[in-house]
Coordinates of C-alpha atoms and ligand atoms in Angstrom, one line a residue:
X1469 CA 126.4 51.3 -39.0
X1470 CA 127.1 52.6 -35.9
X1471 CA 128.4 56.4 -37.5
X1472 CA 125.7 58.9 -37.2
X1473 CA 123.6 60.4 -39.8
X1474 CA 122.7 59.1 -43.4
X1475 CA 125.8 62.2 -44.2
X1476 CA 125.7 64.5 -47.1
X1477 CA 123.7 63.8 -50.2
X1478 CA 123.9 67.7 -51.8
X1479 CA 126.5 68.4 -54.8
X1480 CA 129.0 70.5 -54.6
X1481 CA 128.8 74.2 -53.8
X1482 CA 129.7 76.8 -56.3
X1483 CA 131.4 79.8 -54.9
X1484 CA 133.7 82.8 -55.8
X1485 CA 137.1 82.2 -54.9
X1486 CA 137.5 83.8 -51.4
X1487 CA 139.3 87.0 -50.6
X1488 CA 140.0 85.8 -47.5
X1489 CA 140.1 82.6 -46.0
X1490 CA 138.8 81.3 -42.5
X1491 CA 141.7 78.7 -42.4
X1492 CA 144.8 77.9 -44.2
X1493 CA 143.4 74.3 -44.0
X1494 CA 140.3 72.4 -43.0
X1495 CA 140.5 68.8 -42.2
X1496 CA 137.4 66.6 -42.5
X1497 CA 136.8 63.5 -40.4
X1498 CA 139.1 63.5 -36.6
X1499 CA 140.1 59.7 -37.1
X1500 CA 143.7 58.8 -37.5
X1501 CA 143.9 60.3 -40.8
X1502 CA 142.2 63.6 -40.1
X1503 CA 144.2 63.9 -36.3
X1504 CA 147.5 62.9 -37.9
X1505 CA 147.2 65.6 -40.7
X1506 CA 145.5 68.3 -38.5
X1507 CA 148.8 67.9 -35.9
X1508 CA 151.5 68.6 -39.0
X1509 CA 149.4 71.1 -40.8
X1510 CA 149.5 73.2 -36.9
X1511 CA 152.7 72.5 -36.1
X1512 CA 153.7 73.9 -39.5
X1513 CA 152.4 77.1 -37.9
X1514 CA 149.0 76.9 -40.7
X1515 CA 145.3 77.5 -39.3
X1516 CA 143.7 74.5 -39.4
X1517 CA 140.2 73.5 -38.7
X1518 CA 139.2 69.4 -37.6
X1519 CA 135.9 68.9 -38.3
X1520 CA 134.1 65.6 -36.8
X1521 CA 130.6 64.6 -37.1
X1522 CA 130.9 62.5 -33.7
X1523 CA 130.6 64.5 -30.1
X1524 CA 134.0 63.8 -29.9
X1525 CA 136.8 62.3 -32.0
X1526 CA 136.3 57.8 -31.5
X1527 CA 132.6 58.2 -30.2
X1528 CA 131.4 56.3 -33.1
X1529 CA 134.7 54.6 -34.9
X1530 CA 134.8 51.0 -35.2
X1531 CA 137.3 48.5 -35.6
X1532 CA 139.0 45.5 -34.5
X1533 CA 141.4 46.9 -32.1
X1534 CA 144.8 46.5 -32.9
X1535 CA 147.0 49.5 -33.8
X1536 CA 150.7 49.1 -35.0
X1537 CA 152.2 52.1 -33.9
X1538 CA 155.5 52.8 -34.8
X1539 CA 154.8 55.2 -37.5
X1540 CA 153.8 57.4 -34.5
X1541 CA 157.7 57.6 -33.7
X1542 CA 157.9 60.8 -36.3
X1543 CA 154.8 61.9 -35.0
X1544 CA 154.8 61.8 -31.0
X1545 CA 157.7 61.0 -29.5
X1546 CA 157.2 58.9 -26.9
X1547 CA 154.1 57.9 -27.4
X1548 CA 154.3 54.5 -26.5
X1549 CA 154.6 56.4 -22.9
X1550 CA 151.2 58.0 -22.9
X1551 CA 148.9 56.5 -25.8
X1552 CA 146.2 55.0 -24.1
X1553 CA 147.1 51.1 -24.4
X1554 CA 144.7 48.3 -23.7
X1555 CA 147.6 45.5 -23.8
X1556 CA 150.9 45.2 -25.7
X1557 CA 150.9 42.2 -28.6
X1558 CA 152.9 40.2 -27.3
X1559 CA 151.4 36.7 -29.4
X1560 CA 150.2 37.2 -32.8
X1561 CA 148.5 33.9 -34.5
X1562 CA 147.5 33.4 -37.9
X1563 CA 144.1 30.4 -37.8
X1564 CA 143.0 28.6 -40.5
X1565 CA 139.3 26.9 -39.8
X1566 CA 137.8 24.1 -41.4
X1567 CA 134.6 22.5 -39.9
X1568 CA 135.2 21.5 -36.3
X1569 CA 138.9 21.6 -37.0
X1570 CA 141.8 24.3 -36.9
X1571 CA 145.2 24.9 -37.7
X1572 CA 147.2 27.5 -36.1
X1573 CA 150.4 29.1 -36.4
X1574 CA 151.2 31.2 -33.5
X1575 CA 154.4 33.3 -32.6
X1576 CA 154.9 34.9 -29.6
X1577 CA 157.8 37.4 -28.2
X1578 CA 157.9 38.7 -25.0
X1579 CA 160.2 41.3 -26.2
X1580 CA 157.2 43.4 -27.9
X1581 CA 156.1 43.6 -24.6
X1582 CA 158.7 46.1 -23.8
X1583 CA 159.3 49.4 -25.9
X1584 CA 159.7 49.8 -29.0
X1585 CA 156.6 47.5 -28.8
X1586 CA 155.2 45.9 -31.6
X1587 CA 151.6 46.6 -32.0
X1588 CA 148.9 47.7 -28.8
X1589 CA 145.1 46.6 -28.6
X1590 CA 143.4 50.2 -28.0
X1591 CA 139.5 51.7 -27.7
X1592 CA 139.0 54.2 -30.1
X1593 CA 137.2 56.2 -28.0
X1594 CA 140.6 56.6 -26.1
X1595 CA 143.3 56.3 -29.0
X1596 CA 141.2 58.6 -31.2
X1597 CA 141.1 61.3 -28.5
X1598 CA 144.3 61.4 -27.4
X1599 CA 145.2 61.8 -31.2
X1600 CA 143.0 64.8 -31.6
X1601 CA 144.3 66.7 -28.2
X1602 CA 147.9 66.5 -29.7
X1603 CA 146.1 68.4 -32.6
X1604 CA 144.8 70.7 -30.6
X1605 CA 147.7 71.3 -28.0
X1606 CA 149.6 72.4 -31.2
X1607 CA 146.9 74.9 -32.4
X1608 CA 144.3 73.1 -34.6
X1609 CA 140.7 73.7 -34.2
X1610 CA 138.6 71.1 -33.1
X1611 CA 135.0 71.2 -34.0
X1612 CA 133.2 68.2 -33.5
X1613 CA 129.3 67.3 -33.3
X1614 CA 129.3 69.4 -37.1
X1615 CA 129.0 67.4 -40.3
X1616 CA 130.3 68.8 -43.4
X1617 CA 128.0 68.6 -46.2
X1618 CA 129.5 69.4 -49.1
X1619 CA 132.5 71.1 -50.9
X1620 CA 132.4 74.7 -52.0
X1621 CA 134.2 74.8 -55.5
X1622 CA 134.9 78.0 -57.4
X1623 CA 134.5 78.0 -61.1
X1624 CA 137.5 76.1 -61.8
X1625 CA 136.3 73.4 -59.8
X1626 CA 138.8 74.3 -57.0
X1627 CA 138.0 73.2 -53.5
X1628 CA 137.9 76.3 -51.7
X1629 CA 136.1 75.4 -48.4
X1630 CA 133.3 73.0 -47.2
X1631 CA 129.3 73.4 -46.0
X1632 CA 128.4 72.1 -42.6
X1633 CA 125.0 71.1 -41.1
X1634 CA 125.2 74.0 -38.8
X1635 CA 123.4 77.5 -39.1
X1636 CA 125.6 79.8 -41.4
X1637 CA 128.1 77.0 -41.5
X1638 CA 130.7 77.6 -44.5
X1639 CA 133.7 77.4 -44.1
X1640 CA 136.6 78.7 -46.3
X1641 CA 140.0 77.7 -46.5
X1642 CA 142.9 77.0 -49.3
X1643 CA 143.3 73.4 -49.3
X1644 CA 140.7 70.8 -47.5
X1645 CA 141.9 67.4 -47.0
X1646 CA 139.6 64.7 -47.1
X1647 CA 139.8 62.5 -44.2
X1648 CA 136.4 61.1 -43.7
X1649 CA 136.7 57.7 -44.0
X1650 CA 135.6 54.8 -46.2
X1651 CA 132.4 55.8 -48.7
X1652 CA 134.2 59.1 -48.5
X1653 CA 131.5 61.7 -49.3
X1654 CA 134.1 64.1 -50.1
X1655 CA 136.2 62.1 -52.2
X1656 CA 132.4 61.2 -54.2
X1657 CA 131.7 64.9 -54.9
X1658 CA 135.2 66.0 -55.9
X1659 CA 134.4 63.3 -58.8
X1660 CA 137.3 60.9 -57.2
X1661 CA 135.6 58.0 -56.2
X1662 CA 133.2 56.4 -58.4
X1663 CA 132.4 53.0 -59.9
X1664 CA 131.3 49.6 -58.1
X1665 CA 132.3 50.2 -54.6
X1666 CA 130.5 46.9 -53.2
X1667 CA 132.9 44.8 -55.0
X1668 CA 135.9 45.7 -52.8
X1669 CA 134.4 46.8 -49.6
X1670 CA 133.7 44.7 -46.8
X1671 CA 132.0 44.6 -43.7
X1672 CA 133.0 44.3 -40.1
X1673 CA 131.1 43.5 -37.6
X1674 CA 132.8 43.2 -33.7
X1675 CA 131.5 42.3 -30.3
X1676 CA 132.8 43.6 -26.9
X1677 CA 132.8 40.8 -24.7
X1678 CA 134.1 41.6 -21.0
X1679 CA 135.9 38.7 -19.0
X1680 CA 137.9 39.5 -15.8
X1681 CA 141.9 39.9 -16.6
X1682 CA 142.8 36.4 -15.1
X1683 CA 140.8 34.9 -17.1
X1684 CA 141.7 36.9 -20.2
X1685 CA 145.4 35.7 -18.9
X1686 CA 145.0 32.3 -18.1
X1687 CA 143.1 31.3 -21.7
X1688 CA 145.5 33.3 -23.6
X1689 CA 148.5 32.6 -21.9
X1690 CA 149.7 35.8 -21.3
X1691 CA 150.8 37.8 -18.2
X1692 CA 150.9 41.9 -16.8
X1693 CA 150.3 43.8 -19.8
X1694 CA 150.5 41.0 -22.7
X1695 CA 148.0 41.0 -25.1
X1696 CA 147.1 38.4 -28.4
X1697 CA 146.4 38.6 -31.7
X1698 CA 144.6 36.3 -34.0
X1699 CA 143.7 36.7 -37.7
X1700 CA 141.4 34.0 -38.8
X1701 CA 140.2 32.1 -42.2
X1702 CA 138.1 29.7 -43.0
X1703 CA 135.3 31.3 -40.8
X1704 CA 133.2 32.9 -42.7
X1705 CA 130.7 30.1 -44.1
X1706 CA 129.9 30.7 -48.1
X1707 CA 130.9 34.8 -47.8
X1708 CA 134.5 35.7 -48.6
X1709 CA 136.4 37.7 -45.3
X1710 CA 138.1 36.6 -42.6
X1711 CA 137.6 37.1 -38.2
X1712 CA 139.6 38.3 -35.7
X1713 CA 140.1 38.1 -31.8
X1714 CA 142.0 40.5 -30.1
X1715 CA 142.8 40.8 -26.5
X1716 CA 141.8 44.2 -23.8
X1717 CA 142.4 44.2 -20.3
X1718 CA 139.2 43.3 -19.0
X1719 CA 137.6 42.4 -22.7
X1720 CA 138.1 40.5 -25.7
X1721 CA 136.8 41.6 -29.6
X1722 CA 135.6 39.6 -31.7
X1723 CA 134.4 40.1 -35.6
X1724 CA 134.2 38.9 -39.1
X1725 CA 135.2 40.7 -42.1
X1726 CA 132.8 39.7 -44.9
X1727 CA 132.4 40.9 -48.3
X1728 CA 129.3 42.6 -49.3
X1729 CA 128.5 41.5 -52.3
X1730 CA 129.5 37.6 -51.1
X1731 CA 126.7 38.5 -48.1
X1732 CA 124.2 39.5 -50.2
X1733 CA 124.5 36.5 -52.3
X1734 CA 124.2 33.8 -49.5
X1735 CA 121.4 36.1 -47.3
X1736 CA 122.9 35.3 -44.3
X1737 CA 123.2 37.6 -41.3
X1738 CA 126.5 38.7 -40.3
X1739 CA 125.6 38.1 -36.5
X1740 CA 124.6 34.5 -37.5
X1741 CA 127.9 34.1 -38.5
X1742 CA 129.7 35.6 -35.8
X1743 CA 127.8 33.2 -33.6
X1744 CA 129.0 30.3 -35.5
X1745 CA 132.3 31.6 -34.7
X1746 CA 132.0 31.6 -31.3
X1747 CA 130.5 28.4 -31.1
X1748 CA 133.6 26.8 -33.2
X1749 CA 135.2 24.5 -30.7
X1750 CA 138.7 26.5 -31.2
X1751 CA 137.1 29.9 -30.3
X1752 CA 134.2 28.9 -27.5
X1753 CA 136.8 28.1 -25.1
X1754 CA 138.5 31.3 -25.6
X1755 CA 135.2 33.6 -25.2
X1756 CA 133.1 31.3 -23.1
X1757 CA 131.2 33.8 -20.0
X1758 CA 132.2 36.9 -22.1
X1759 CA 129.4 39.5 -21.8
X1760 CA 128.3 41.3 -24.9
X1761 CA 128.6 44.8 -23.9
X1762 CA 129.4 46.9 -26.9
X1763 CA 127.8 45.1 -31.2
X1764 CA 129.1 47.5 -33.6
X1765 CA 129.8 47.4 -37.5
X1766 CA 131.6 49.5 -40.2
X1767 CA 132.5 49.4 -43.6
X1768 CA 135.9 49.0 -44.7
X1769 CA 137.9 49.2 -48.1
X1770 CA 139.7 46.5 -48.8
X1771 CA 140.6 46.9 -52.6
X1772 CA 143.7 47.8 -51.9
X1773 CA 146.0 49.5 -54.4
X1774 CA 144.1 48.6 -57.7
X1775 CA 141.2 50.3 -56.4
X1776 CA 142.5 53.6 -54.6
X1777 CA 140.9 56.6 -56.2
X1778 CA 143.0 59.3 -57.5
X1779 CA 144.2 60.7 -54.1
X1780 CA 145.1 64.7 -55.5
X1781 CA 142.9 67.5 -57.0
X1782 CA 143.2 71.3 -56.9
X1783 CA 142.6 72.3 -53.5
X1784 CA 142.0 68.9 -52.1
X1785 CA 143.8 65.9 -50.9
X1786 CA 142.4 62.5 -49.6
X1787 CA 144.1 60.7 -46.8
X1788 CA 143.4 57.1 -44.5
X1789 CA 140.2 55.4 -45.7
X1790 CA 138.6 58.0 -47.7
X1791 CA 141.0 57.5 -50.2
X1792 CA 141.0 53.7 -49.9
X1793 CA 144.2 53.1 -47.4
X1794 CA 143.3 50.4 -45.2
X1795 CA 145.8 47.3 -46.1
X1796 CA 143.6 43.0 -46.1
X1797 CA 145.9 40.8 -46.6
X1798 CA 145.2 38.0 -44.8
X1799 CA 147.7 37.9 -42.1
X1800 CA 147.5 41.6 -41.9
X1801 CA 144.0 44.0 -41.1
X1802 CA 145.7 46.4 -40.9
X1803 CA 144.2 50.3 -41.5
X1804 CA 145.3 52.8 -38.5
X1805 CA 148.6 53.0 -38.9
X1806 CA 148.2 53.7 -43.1
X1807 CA 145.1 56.0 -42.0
X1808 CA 147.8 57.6 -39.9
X1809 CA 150.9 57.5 -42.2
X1810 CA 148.7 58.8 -45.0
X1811 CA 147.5 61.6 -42.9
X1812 CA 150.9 62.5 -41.6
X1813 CA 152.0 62.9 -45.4
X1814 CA 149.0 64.8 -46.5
X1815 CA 149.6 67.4 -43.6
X1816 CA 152.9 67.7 -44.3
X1817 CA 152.1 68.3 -48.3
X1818 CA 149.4 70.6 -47.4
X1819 CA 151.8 72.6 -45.3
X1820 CA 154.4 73.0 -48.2
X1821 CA 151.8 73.7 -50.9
X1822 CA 150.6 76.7 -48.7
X1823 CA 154.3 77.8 -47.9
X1824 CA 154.7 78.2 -52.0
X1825 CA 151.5 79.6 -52.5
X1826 CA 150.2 76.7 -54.8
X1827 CA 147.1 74.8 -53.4
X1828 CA 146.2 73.7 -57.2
X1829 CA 146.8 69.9 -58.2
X1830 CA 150.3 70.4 -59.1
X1831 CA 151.2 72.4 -55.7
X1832 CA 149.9 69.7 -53.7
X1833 CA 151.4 67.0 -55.7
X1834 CA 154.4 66.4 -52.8
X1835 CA 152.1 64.2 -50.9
X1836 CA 152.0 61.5 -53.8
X1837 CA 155.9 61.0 -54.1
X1838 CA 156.1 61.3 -50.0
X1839 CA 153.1 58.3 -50.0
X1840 CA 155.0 56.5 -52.6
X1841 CA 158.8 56.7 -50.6
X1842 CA 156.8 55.5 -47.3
X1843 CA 155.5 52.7 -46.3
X1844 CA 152.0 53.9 -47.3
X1845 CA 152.3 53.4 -50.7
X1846 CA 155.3 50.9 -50.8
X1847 CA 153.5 48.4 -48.7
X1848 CA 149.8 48.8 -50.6
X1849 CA 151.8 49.2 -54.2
X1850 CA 153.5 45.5 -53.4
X1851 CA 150.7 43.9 -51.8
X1852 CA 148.5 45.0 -54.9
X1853 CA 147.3 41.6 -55.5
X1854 CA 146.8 39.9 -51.9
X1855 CA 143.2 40.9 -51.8
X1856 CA 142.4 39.3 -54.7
X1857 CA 144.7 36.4 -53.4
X1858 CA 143.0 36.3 -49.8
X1859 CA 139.6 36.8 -51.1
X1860 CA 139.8 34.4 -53.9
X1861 CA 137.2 31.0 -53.9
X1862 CA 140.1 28.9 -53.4
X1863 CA 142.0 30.9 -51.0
X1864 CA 138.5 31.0 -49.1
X1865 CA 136.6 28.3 -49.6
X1866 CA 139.0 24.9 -50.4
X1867 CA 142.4 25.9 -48.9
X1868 CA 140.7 26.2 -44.9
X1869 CA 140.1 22.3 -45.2
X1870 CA 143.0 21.4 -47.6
X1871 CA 145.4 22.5 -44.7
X1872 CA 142.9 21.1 -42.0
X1873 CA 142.8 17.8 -44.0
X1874 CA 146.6 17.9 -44.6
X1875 CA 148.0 18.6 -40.7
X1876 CA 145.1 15.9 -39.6
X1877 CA 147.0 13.5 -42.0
X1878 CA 150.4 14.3 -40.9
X1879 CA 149.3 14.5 -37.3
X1880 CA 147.0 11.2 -37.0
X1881 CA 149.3 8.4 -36.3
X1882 CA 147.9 5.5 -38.1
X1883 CA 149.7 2.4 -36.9
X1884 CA 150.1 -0.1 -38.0
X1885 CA 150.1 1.2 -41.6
X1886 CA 153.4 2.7 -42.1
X1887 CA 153.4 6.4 -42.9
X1888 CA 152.9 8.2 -46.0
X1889 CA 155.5 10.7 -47.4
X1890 CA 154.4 14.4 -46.6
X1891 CA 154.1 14.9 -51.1
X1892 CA 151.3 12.0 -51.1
X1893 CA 149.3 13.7 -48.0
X1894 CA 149.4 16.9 -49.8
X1895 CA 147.9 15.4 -53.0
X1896 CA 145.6 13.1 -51.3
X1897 CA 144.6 16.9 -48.9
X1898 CA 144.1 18.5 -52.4
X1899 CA 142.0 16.0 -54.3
X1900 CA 139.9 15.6 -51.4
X1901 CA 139.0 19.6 -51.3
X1902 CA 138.7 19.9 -55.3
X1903 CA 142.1 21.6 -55.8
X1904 CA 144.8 20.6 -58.6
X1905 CA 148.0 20.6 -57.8
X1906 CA 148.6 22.4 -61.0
X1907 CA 146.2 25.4 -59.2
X1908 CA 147.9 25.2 -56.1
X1909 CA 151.9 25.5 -57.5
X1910 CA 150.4 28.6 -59.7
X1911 CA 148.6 30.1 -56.1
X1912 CA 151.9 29.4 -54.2
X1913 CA 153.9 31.4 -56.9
X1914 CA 151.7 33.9 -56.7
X1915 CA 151.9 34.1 -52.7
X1916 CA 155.3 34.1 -53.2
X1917 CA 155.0 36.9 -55.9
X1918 CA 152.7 38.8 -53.6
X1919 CA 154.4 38.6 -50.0
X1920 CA 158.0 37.7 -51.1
Ligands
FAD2192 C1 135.5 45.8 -38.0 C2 136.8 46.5 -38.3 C3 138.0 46.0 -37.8 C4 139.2 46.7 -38.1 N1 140.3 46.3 -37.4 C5 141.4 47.1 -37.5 C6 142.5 46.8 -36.7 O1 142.5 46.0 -35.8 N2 143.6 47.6 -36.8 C7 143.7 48.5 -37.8 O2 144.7 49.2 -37.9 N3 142.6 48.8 -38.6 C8 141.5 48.2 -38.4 N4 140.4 48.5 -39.2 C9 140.5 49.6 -40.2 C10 140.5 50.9 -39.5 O3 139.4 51.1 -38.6 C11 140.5 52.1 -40.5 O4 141.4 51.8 -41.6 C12 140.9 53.4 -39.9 O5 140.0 53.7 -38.9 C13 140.9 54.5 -41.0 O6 141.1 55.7 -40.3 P1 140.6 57.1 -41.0 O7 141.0 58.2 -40.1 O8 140.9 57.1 -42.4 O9 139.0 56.9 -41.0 P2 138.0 56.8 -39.8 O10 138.7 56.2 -38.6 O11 136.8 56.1 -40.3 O12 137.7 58.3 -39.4 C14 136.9 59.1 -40.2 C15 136.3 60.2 -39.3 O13 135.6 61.1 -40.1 C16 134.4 61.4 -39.5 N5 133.5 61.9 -40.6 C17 133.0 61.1 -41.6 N6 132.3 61.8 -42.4 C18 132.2 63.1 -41.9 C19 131.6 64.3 -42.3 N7 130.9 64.3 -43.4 N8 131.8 65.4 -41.5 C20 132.5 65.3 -40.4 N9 133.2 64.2 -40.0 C21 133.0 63.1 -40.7 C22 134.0 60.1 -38.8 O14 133.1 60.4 -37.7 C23 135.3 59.6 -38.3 O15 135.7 60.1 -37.0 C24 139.2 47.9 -38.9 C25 138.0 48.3 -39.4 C26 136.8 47.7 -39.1 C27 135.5 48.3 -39.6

């Protein structure tokens, strides 16, 4: 894991309930989440603390590198102007892999190459930055290199404050939001998150690998500030999870998503994998010369709505992974913009709860119904069942070559027998990979259920 520290192990702190506060609101963790909710809670005119573990806000955030922005639009205006873009998405494909073989979908539109844009490849130790400095300009408190290690609770089990790793380093305030990411240590002491974790958490692990922009141009057929997209399945050997390749300027990332209790079972090293990857004759091509200059991994939740822990409790809110936000489904990793969305909404709650004077459960419970009328909630509520869809054995493990076998079929010209009807290649595609067809109408309807 590249985030620092093993983090807090002690329990909760029992205090007395403050007379006076060092903050309206402390938020923990300056990632999306933490940044977006920091910025409303000060522009709301509150006192707000960010704490971050990391010397500075990104320094030790992983992920793949996409970030579909436009829920920024009712946070920064204009952002697309100044956020700190790698390359525009301008091609998004979706690859299925099977053996030496792959099948592709790819759509491309020049248009999300121009504002409003579509979706930007960014380094977090830019995009995070810039997000905490809007923070700040509007008058929250960045404190970073401090790790908080606990809650303080009064005796009503109120959140009243956290403990940091520094010298005298409590902290009071009315209402702490939760922003700390996946494996939330917060969320764990407040009694929120609980129960078998490993079963719906994943891991990703990403290499840098720089290549000169023409060549980055030329292989992905893009031009000026164009970048590409790819989600990928059918990569990831015996363990459930997917890969992904996204274009930088002068770099392209590359990782695998793979589930932890699917790695444990076939004791196989992620990096092993990730080699295979690159060595699969679709992807070599694209990543050939690339020098490795940055190996990272980090956890990610990818239970999705069936799994999110209870997301409210007196004095405290969770917001972005912490309280399980990030959305796999497939065609979509996507976790920045709900990390920010969330964060946004939990701000915003915070900031009304302290304006009536009621931090407890009930005060704070705004943010749910503002989660649930965005897209935060709406998209994981309706997606519910696409992890358990994409992570499924068919979905994963017969599906890759039952496509593969199926576009070879209708593909392969096989003169001079005449050709078969597309409804005989399908069936000949699914017998071959061990699906019925009776299985496959029932996973179609629930696709259709699921993304319709
Ligand atoms: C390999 C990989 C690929 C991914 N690809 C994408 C992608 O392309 N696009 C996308 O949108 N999402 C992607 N995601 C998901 C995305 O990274 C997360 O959903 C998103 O970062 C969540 O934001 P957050 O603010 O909730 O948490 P984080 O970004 O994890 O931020 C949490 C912050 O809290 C700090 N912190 C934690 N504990 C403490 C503590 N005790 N005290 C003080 N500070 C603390 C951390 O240092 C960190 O800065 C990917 C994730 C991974 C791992």
């Amino acid at each position: 894991m590249s985030d620092r520290g093993a983090g807090p192990s002690t329990a909760a702190v029992p205090i007395p309930r403050p007379q006076r506060y060092d903050f309206d609101a402390i938020v923990v963790g300056a990632g999306p989440a933490g940044s977006a909710a920091a910025l409303e809670l000060a522009r709301a005119g509150r006192s707000v603390a960010l704490l971050e573990r990391g010397p500075f806000p990104g320094s030790k955030n992983v992920y793949g590198g996409v970030v579909y922005g436009r829920v920024l639009d009712g946070l920064i205006p204009g952002w697309q102007q100044e956020m700190p873009v790698q390359r525009w998405v301008t091609r998004r494909q979706t690859m299925v892999l099977s053996g030496a073989r792959s099948l592709t979908v790819d759509f491309r539109n020049e248009n999300w190459g121009r504002a409003p844009h579509n979706g930007a490849t960014t380094h977090r130790a830019e995009f995070d930055p810039w997000l905490a400095e809007h923070a700040q300009r509007a008058g929250a408190v960045l404190v970073p290199s401090t790790v908080v290690v606990a809650l303080l609770r009064t005796a009503d089990g109120a959140v009243h404050g956290v403990r940091t790793d520094r010298p005298d380093g409590d902290l009071t305030a009315r209402v702490v939001l939760a922003c700390d990411g996946v494996n939330s240590f917060l969320a764990k002491q407040a009694g929120l998150l609980g129960g078998d974790q490993a079963s719906h958490t994943t891991l990703g692990v990403k290499e840098t690998l720089a290549l000169p922009r023409g060549v980055i141009d030329e292989r992905f057929g893009v031009t000026g500030s164009g970048g590409v997209d790819v989600e990928m399945l059918g990569c990831t050997g015996k363990v459930p999870g997917g890969g992904f390749l996204y274009t930088n300027a002068e770099s392209v990332s590359i990782g695998l998503v793979l589930g932890l209790r699917g790695l444990a079972r076939a004791k196989v090293r992620p990096e092993h994998l990730l080699a295979e990857l690159k060595r699969h004759p679709s992807i070599a091509p694209l990543v050939r010369g690339g020098e490795l200059v940055e190996y990272s991994a980090h956890l990610i939740p990818e239970g999705g709505y069936r799994t999110m822990p209870p997301l409210i409790a007196d004095g405290l809110l969770l917001a972005g992974d912490a309280a399980g936000m990030c959305l796999a489904a497939g065609i979509w990793l996507e976790g920045v913009n709900f990390a920010l969305g969330s964060g946004m909404c939990a701000g915003r709650a915070a900031a009304t709860a302290l304006a009536t004077g009621d931090t407890s459960a009930a005060g704070l419970a705004g943010y749910r119904s503002a989660l649930r009328s965005s897209f935060v909630l709406a998209d994981h509520e309706r997606l519910r069942d696409a992890p358990g869809l994409v992570l499924s054995e068919r979905m994963q493990q017969r599906y890759p070559g039952l496509l593969c076998d199926f576009a070879e079929s209708v593909f392969a010209v096989d003169n001079p027998r005449p050709k078969p009807g597309f409804r005989a290649l399908l069936r000949r595609a699914a017998k071959r990979n061990g699906v019925r067809m009776r299985d496959l109408a029932k996973d179609a309807l629930t696709g259709l259920r699921t993304f319709g």
